[in-house]
Coordinates of C-alpha atoms and ligand atoms in Angstrom, one line a residue:
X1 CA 5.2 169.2 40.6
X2 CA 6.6 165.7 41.8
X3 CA 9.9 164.8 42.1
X4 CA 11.2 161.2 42.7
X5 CA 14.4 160.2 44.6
X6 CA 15.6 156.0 44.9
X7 CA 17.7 155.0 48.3
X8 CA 18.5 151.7 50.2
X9 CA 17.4 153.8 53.7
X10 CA 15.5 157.3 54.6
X11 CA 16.1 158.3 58.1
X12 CA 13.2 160.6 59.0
X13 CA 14.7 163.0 61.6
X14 CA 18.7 165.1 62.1
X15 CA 18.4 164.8 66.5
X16 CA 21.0 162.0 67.7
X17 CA 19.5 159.3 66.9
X18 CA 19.0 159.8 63.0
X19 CA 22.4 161.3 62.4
X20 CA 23.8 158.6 64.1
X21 CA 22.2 155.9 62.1
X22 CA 22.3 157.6 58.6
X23 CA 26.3 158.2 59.2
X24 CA 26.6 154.3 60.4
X25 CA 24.2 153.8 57.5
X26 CA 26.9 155.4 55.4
X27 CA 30.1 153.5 57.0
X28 CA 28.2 150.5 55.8
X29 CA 27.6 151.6 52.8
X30 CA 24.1 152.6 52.2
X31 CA 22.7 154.8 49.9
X32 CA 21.1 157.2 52.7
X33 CA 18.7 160.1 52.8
X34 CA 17.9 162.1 55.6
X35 CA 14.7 164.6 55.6
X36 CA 14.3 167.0 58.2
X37 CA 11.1 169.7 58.0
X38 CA 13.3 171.9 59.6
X39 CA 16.8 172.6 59.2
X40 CA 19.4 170.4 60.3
X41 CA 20.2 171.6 64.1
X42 CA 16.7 172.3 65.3
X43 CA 15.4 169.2 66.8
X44 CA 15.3 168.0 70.4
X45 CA 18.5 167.2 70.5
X46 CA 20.5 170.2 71.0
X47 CA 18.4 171.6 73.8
X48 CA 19.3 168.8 76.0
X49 CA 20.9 170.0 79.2
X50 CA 22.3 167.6 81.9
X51 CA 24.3 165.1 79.6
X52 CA 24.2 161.8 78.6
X53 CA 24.3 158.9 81.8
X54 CA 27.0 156.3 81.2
X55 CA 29.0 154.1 83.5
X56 CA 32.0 153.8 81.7
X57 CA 35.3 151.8 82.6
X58 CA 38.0 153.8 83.9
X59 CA 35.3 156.8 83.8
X60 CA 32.8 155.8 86.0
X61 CA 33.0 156.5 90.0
X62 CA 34.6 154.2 92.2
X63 CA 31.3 152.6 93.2
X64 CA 29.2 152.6 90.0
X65 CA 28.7 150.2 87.4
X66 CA 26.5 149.4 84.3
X67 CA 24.7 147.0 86.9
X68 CA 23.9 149.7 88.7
X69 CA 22.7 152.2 86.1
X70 CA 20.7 149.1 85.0
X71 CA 19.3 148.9 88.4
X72 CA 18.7 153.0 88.7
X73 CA 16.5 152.9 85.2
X74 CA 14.5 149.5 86.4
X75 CA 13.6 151.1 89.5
X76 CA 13.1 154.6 87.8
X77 CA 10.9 153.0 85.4
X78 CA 8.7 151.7 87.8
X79 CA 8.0 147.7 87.1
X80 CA 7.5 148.6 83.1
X81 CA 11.2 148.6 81.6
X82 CA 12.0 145.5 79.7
X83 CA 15.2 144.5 81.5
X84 CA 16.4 143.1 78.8
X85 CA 16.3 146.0 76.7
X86 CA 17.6 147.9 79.3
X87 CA 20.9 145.6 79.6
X88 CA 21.0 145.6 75.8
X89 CA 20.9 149.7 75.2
X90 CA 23.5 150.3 79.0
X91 CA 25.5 146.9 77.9
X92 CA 26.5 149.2 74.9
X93 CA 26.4 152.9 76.5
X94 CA 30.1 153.1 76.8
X95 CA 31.0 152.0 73.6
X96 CA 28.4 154.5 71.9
X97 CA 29.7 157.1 73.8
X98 CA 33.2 156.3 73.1
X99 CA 32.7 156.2 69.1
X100 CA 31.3 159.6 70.3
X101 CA 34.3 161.0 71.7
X102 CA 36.3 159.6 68.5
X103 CA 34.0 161.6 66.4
X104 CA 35.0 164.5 68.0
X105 CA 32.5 165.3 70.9
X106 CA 34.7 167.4 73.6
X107 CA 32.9 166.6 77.6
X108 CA 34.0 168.3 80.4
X109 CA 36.9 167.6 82.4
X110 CA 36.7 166.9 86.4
X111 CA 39.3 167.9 88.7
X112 CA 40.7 164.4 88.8
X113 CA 41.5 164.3 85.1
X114 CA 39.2 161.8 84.2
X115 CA 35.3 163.2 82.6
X116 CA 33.3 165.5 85.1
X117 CA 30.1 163.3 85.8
X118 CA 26.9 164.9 87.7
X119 CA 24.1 163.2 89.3
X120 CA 20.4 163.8 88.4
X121 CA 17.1 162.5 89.8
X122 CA 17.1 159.0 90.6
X123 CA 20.7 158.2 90.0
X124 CA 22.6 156.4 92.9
X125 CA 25.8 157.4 91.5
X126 CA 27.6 160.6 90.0
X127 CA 27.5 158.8 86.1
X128 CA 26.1 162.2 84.1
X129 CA 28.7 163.4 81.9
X130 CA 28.4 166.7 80.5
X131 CA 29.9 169.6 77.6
X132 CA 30.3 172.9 77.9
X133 CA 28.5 172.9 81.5
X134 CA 25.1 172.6 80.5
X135 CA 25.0 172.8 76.6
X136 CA 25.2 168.5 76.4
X137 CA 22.8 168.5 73.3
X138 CA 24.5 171.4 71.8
X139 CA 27.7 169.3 71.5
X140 CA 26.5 166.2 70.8
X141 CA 24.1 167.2 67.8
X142 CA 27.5 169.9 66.4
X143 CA 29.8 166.6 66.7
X144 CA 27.3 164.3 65.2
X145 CA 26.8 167.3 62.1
X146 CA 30.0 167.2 61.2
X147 CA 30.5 163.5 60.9
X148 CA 27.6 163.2 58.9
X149 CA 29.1 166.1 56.4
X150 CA 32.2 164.4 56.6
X151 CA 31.0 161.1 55.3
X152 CA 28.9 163.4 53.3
X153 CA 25.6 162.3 54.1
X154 CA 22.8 164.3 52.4
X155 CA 20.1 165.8 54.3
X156 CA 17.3 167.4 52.4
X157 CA 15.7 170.8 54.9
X158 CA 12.5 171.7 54.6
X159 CA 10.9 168.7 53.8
X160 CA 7.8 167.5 55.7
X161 CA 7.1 163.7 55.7
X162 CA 3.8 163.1 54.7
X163 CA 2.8 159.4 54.1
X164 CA 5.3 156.5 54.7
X165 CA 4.5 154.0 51.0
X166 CA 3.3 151.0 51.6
X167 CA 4.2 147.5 49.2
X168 CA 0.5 145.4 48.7
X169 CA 1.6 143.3 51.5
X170 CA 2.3 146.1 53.9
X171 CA 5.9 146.0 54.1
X172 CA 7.5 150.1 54.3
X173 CA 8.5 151.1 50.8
X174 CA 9.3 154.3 51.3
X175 CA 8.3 158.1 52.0
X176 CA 6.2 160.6 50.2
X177 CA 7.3 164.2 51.4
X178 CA 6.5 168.0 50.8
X179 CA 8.9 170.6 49.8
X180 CA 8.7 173.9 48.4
X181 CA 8.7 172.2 44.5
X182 CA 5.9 169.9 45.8
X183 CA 5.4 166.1 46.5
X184 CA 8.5 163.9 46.5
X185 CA 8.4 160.2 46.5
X186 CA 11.3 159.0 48.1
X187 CA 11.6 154.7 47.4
X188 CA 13.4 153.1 49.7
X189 CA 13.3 149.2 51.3
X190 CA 13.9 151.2 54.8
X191 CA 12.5 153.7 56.4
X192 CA 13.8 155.3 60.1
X193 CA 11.5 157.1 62.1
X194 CA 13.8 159.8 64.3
X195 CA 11.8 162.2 64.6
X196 CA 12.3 162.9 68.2
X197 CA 8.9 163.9 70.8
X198 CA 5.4 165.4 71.5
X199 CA 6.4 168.1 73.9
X200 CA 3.5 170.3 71.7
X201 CA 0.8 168.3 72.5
X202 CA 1.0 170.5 76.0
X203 CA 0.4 174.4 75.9
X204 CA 4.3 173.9 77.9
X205 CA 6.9 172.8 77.5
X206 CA 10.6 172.2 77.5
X207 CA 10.2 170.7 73.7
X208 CA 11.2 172.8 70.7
X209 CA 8.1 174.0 68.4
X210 CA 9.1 170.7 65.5
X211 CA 8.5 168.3 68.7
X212 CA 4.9 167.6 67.4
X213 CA 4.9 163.7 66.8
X214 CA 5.0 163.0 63.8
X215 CA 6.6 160.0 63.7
X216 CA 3.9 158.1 65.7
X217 CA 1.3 159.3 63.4
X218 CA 3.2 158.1 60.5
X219 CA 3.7 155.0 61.8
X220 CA 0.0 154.8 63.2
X221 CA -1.1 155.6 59.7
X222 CA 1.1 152.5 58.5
X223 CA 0.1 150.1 60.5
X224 CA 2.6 149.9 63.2
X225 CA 2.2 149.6 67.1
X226 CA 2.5 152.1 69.3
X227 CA 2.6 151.4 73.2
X228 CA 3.1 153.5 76.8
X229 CA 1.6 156.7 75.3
X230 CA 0.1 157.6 78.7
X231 CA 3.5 158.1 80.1
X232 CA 4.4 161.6 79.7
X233 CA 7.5 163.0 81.4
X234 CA 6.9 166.0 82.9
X235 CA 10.3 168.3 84.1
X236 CA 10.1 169.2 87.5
X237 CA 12.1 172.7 86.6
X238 CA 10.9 174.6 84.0
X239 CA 11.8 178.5 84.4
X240 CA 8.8 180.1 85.1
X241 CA 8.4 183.4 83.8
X242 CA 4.4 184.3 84.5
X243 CA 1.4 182.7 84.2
X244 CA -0.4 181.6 80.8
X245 CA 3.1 180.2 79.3
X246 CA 2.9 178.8 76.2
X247 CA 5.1 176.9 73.8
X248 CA 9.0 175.9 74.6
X249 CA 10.2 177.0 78.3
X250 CA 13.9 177.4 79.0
X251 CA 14.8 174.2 81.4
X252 CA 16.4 174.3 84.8
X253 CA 18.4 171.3 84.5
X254 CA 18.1 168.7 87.6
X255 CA 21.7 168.9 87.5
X256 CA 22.0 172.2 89.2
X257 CA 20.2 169.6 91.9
X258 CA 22.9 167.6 91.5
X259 CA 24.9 170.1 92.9
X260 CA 22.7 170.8 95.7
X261 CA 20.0 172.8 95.2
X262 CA 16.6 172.2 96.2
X263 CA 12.8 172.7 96.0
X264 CA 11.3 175.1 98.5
X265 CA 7.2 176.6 98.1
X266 CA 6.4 180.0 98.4
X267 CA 6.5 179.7 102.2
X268 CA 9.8 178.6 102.1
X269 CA 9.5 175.5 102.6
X270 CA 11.2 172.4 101.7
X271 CA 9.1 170.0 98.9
X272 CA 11.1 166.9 98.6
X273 CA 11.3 166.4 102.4
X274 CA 9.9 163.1 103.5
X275 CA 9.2 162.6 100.4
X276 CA 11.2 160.2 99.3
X277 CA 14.9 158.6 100.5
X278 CA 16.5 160.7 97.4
X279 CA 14.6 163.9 98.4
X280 CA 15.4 166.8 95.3
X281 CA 17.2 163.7 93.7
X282 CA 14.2 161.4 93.2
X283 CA 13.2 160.1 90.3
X284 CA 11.7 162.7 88.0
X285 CA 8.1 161.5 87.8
X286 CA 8.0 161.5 92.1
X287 CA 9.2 165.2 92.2
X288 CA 6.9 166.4 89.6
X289 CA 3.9 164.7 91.7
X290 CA 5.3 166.3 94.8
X291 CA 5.5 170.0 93.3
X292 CA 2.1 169.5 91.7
X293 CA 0.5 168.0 94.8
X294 CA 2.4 171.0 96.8
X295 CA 1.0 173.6 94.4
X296 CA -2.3 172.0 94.9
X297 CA -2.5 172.1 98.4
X298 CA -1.1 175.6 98.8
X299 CA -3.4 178.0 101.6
X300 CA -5.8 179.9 98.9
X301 CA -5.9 177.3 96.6
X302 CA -3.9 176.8 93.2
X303 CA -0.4 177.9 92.9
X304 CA 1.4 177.7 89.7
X305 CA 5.3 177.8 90.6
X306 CA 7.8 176.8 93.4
X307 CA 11.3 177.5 93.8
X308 CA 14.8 175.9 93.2
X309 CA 17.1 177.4 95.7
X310 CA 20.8 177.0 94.6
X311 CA 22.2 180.4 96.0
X312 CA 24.5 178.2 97.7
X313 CA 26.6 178.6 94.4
X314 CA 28.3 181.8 94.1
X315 CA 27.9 183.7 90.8
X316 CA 30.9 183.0 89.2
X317 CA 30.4 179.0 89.8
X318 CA 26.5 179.1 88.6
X319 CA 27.1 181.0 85.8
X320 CA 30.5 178.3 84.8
X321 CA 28.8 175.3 85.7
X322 CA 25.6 176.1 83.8
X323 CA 25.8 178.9 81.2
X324 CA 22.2 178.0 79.4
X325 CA 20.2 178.0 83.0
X326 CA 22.3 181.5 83.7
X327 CA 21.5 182.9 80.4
X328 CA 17.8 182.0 80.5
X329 CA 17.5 183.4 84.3
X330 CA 19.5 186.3 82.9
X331 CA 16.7 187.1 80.2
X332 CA 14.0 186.7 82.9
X333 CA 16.0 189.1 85.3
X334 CA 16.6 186.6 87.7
X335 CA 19.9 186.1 89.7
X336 CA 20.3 182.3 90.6
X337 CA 23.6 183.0 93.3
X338 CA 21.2 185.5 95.2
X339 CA 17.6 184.7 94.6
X340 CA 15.6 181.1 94.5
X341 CA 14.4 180.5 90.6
X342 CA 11.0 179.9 90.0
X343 CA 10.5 177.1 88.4
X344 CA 7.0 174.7 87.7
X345 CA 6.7 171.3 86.0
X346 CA 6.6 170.8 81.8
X347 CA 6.1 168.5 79.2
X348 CA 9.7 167.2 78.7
X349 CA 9.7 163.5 77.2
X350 CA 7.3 160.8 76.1
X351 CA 8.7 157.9 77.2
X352 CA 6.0 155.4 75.2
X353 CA 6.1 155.4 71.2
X354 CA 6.3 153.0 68.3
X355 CA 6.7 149.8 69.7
X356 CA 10.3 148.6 68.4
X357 CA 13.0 146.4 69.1
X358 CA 16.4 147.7 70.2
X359 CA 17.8 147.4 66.9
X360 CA 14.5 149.6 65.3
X361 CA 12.7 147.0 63.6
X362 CA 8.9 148.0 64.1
X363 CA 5.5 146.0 63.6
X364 CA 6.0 147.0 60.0
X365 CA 8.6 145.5 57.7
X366 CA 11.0 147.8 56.4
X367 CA 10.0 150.8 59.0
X368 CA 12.8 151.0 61.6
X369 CA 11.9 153.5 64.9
X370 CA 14.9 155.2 67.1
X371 CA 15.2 158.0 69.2
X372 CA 12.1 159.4 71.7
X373 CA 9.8 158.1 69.0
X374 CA 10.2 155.1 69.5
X375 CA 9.3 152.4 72.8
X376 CA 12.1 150.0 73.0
X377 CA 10.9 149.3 77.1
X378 CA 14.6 151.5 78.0
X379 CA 11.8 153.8 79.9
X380 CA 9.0 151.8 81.5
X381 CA 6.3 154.2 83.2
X382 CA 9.4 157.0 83.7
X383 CA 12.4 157.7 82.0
X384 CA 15.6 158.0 84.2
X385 CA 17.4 161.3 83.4
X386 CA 20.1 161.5 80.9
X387 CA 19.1 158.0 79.5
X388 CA 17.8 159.8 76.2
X389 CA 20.7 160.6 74.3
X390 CA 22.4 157.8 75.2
X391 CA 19.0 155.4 73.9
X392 CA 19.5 157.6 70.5
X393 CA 23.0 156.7 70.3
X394 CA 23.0 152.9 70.7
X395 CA 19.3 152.2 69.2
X396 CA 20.6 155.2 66.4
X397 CA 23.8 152.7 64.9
X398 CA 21.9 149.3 65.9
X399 CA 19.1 150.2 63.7
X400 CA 21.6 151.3 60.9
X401 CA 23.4 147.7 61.2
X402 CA 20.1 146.2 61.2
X403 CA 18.9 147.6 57.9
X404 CA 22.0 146.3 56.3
X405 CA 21.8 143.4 57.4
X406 CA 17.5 142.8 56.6
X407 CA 18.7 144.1 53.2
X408 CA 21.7 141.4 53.0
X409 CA 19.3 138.7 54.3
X410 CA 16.8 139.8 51.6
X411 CA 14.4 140.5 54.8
X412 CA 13.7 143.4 53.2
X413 CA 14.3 144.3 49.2
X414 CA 13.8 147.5 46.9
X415 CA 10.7 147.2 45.4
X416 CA 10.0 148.4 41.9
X417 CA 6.9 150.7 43.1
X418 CA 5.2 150.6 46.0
X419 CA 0.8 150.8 45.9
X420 CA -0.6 154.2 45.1
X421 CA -1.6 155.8 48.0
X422 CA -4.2 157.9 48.9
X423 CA -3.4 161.3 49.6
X424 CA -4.2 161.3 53.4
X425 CA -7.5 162.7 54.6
X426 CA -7.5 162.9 58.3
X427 CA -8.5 164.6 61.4
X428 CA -6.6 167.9 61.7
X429 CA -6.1 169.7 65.2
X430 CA -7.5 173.1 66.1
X431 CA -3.5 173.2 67.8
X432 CA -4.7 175.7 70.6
X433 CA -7.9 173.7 71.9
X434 CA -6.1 170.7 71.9
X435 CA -3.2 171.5 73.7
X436 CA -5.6 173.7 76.2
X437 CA -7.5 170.3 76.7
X438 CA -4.3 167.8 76.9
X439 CA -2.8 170.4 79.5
X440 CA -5.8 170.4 81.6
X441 CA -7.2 167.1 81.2
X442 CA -4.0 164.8 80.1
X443 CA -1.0 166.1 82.2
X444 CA 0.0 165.2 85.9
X445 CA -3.0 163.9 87.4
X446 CA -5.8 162.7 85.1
X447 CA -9.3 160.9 85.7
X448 CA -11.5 159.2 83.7
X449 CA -13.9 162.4 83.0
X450 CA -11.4 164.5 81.9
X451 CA -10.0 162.0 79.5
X452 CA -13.0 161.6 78.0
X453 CA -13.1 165.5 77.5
X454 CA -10.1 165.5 75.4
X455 CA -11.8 162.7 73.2
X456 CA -14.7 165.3 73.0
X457 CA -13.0 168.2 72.1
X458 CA -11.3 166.2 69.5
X459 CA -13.9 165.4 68.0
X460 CA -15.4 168.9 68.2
X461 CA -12.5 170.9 67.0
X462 CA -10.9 169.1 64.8
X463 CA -11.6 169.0 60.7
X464 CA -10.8 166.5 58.8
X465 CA -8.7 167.8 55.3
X466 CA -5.6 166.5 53.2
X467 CA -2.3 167.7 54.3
X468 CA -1.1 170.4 52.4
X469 CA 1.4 171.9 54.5
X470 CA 3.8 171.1 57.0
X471 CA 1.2 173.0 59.7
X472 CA -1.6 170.7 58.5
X473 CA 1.0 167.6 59.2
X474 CA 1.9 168.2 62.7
X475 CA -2.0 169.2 64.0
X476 CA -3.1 165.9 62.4
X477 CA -0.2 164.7 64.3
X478 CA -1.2 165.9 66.9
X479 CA -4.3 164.9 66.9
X480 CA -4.2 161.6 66.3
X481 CA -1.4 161.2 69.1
X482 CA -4.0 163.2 71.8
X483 CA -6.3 160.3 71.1
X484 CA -4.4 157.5 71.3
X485 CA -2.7 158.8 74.6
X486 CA -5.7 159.8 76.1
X487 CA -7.3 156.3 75.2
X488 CA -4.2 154.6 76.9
X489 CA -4.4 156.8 79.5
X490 CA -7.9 156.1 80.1
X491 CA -7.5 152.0 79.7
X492 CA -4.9 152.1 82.7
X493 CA -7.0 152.2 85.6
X494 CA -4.0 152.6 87.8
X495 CA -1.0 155.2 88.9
X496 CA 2.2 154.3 87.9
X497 CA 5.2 156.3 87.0
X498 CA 4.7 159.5 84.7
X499 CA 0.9 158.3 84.6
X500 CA -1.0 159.8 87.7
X501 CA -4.3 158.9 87.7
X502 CA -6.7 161.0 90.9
X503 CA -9.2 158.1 90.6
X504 CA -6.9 155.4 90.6
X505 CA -4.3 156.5 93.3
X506 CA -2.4 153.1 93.7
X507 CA -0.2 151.3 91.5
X508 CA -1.7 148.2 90.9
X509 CA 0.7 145.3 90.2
X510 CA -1.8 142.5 90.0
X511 CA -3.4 144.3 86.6
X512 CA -1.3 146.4 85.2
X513 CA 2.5 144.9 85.3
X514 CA 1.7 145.2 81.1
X515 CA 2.6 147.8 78.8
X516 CA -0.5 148.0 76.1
X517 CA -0.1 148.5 72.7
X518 CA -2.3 150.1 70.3
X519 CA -3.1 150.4 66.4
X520 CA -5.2 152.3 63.9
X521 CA -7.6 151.1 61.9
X522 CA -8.6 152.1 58.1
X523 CA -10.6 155.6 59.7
X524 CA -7.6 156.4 61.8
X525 CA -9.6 155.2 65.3
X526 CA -7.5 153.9 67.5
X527 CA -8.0 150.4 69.3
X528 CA -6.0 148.4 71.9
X529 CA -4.3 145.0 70.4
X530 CA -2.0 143.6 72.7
X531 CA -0.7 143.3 76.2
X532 CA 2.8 142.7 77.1
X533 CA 3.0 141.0 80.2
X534 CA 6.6 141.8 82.1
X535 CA 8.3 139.7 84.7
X536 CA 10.7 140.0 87.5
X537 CA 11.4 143.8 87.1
X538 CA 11.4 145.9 90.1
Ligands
SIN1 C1 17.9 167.8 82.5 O1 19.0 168.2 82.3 O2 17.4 168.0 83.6 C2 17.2 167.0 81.5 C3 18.0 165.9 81.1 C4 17.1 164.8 80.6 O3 15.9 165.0 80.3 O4 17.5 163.6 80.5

């Protein structure tokens, strides 16, 4: 059966970023629909640990400032952020965070009255505020819920987004999606991809099971731009419960480094030492190199976990401070307070995606991109911790303002019906092969070979089909994102960031100060089509 469904905006996605657009979306008022394949709390969102980082008047530390966190996520990013983006999305951190607060979000207290505020990797300041110790996403994604009820936004579960509709001139016209009644066509001038990360393309990770990216292959399949694939966050602190784990790992959040614990191998040793001048508090991509580089070189050849020592912390103070990390640990029969965790590095966040500005607007008219799904150059080659949410916030209501105002301008315009599409008919992912190839081949450390490898088992285990289920979607997903990552990844003959490459050790200024961008053509292959050249970043 299909069922049709009019709106000015569809906001693809319920994690931070499309809640907080389709309520803005609301205040303004749109007619707004929000799909989720899930139900409405189980995206990326609430699983986010350390908090959201925001230098905030009156808040901040004595010595911090938005200059500095602007600073922290240049350097972080390693020469690829665009700075202006950067100052746009921190420029408007404090505000977000305070409409936040407003809406009903509850952070932790510190001593002094003011918000608690942590440091993580790569901050030079303590600027992390946090809820309910470690449970930041939790909070966020409950406050942002009941806002969105209470302005009664509607958000249809269980339904998979399938095909974005396309006008004759390639301008978004809205979303064809699966439920359990069958094909709905959703028409709609706008279109907000939200649909949060690709943790799954690894066997894994700290990413929830819907973090299959979805959204890039719907906006691949569009037209759009995609750009900084190959830069893959990985989390130096995943629990480690065994070898051969597979599928979401509970994190160990670098803010129980914040307060002071540190990285030690199995002889006891410590990792970070020498390493860098921020030791267990350098940026995340650094201390993921350093534990897998550690791990490599261990006597008897490859290890697969070290340890975070924090039993500096007394029991009571862990288990306070960070009641998800002592619950996990708990489960896994670990004591934090008395025994080192063992921890190894994940797939946590891609910090590339659709190439969009920091008000959403895409490559393609009418489609708007927000959230992890989308590269607004916040991130560069490496995200700096606790940047995400915030990102989602800002970008989240920017890109709601900005659909009301394309629609005012008559930028974009309902259209009466958009071209018949054909029902796609693409590549699908054998899930287990692919994410056995990506994790070998595509994760910290790469070469040329093995990138190539993941092109071939692509191609070998892959069948092409039309989607008929929400499984089919996220392996073609997956699929087509594996390819375009491991072709950017390939193309960038350097190391850089998230992005290790063994057979091109060095960062390479000269060449590579770009961020590439890369489209589909009409068989779904993907090919390179710009370069953005950046300037006097760090
Ligand atoms: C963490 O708490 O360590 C993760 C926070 C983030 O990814 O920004």
């Amino acid at each position: 059966m299909t069922w049709e469904a009019t709106a000015d905006l569809v906001v693809v996605g319920t994690g931070v970023a499309g809640l907080t657009a389709a309520t803005e979306a609301k205040r303004l008022g749109l007619n707004v629909l929000v799909v989720t394949k899930g139900v409405a709390d189980d995206g990326n969102t609430r699983w986010a640990q350390g908090g959201i980082a925001v230098a905030m008047p009156g808040e901040a530390s004595q010595h911090d400032s938005i200059r500095q966190h602007i600073d922290d996520t240049l350097v972080a990013g390693a020469g690829l952020c665009d700075e202006d983006a950067v100052t746009t999305i921190l420029v408007d951190g404090p505000g977000a965070v305070a409409q936040l607060r407003h809406e009903g979000a509850v952070f932790d207290p510190g001593p002094d009255g003011r918000l608690a505020r942590t440091r993580e990797g790569g901050h030079t300041a303590f600027r992390v505020i946090h809820a309910g110790g470690d449970a930041t996403g939790a909070e966020v994604e409950r406050a942002l819920l009941a806002t969105a009820r209470t302005h009664e936004v509607a958000v249809l579960e269980q339904t998979v987004a399938l095909q974005l509709m396309l006008t004759s001139a390639g301008a978004c016209a809205g979303l064809v999606v699966l439920d359990e009644s069958g094909i709905g066509m959703l028409q709609a001038p706008a279109v907000l991809l939200a649909t949060g990360g690709l943790g799954q393309l690894y066997q894994a990770t700290s990413n929830p099971d819907v973090a299959t990216a979805d959204g890039i292959a719907l906006a691949l399949r569009a037209g759009a731009e995609v750009a900084d694939l190959e830069f893959v966050q990985f989390h130096p602190t995943v629990l480690y419960t065994g070898a051969g784990a597979y599928g979401r790992r509970p994190l160990v959040t670098e803010a129980v480094r914040g307060e002071g614990a540190f990285l030690v191998d199995g002889a006891g040793a410590r990792v970070m030492e020498g390493v860098h001048p921020l030791a267990d508090l350098a940026p995340r991509d650094v201390v993921s190199a350093a534990i897998t580089r550690r791990l490599l070189d261990a006597p008897g050849g490859i290890d697969d976990h070290v340890f975070l020592d924090s039993t500096h912390l007394t029991r009571p103070h862990f288990q306070a401070r960070f009641p998800t990390v002592f619950a996990a640990c708990a489960a896994a029969g670990i004591d934090p307070s008395v025994e080192p965790i063992p921890v190894a590095p994940a797939a946590h966040f891609g910090c590339g995606g659709v190439v969009a500005s920091v008000d959403g607007r895409t490559t393609v008219s009418g489609l708007y991109a927000a959230g992890e799904v989308a590269r607004t150059g916040l991130h560069g080659a490496n995200r700096l911790a606790s940047n995400s949410l915030l990102e989602g916030l800002v970008v989240g209501g920017r890109a709601a303002r900005a659909v009301a105002s394309d629609l005012a301008t008559g930028a974009i315009a309902h259209v009466r019906r958009a071209e018949a599409q054909r029902w796609p008919v693409v590549p699908i992912a054998d899930r287990a092969a692919l994410q056995q190839a990506m994790s070998r081949y595509a994760g910290i450390g790469r070469d040329a070979v093995g990138l190539a490898e993941v092109a071939a088992v692509l191609d070998k285990t892959s069948a092409v089909g039309a989607l008929r289920s929400r499984r089919d979607v996220e392996d073609a997903a997956l699929a087509m994102t594996a390819r375009v990552l491991a072709l950017a990844a390939s193309e960038r003959e350097e190391s850089r960031g998230c992005h290790v490459r063994h057979d091109f050790p060095s960062r390479d200024d000269a060449r590579w100060r770009t961020t590439i961008a890369y489209r589909a053509d009409d068989s779904g292959a993907p090919h390179m089509v710009s370069r953005y050249e950046l300037a006097g970043v760090a």
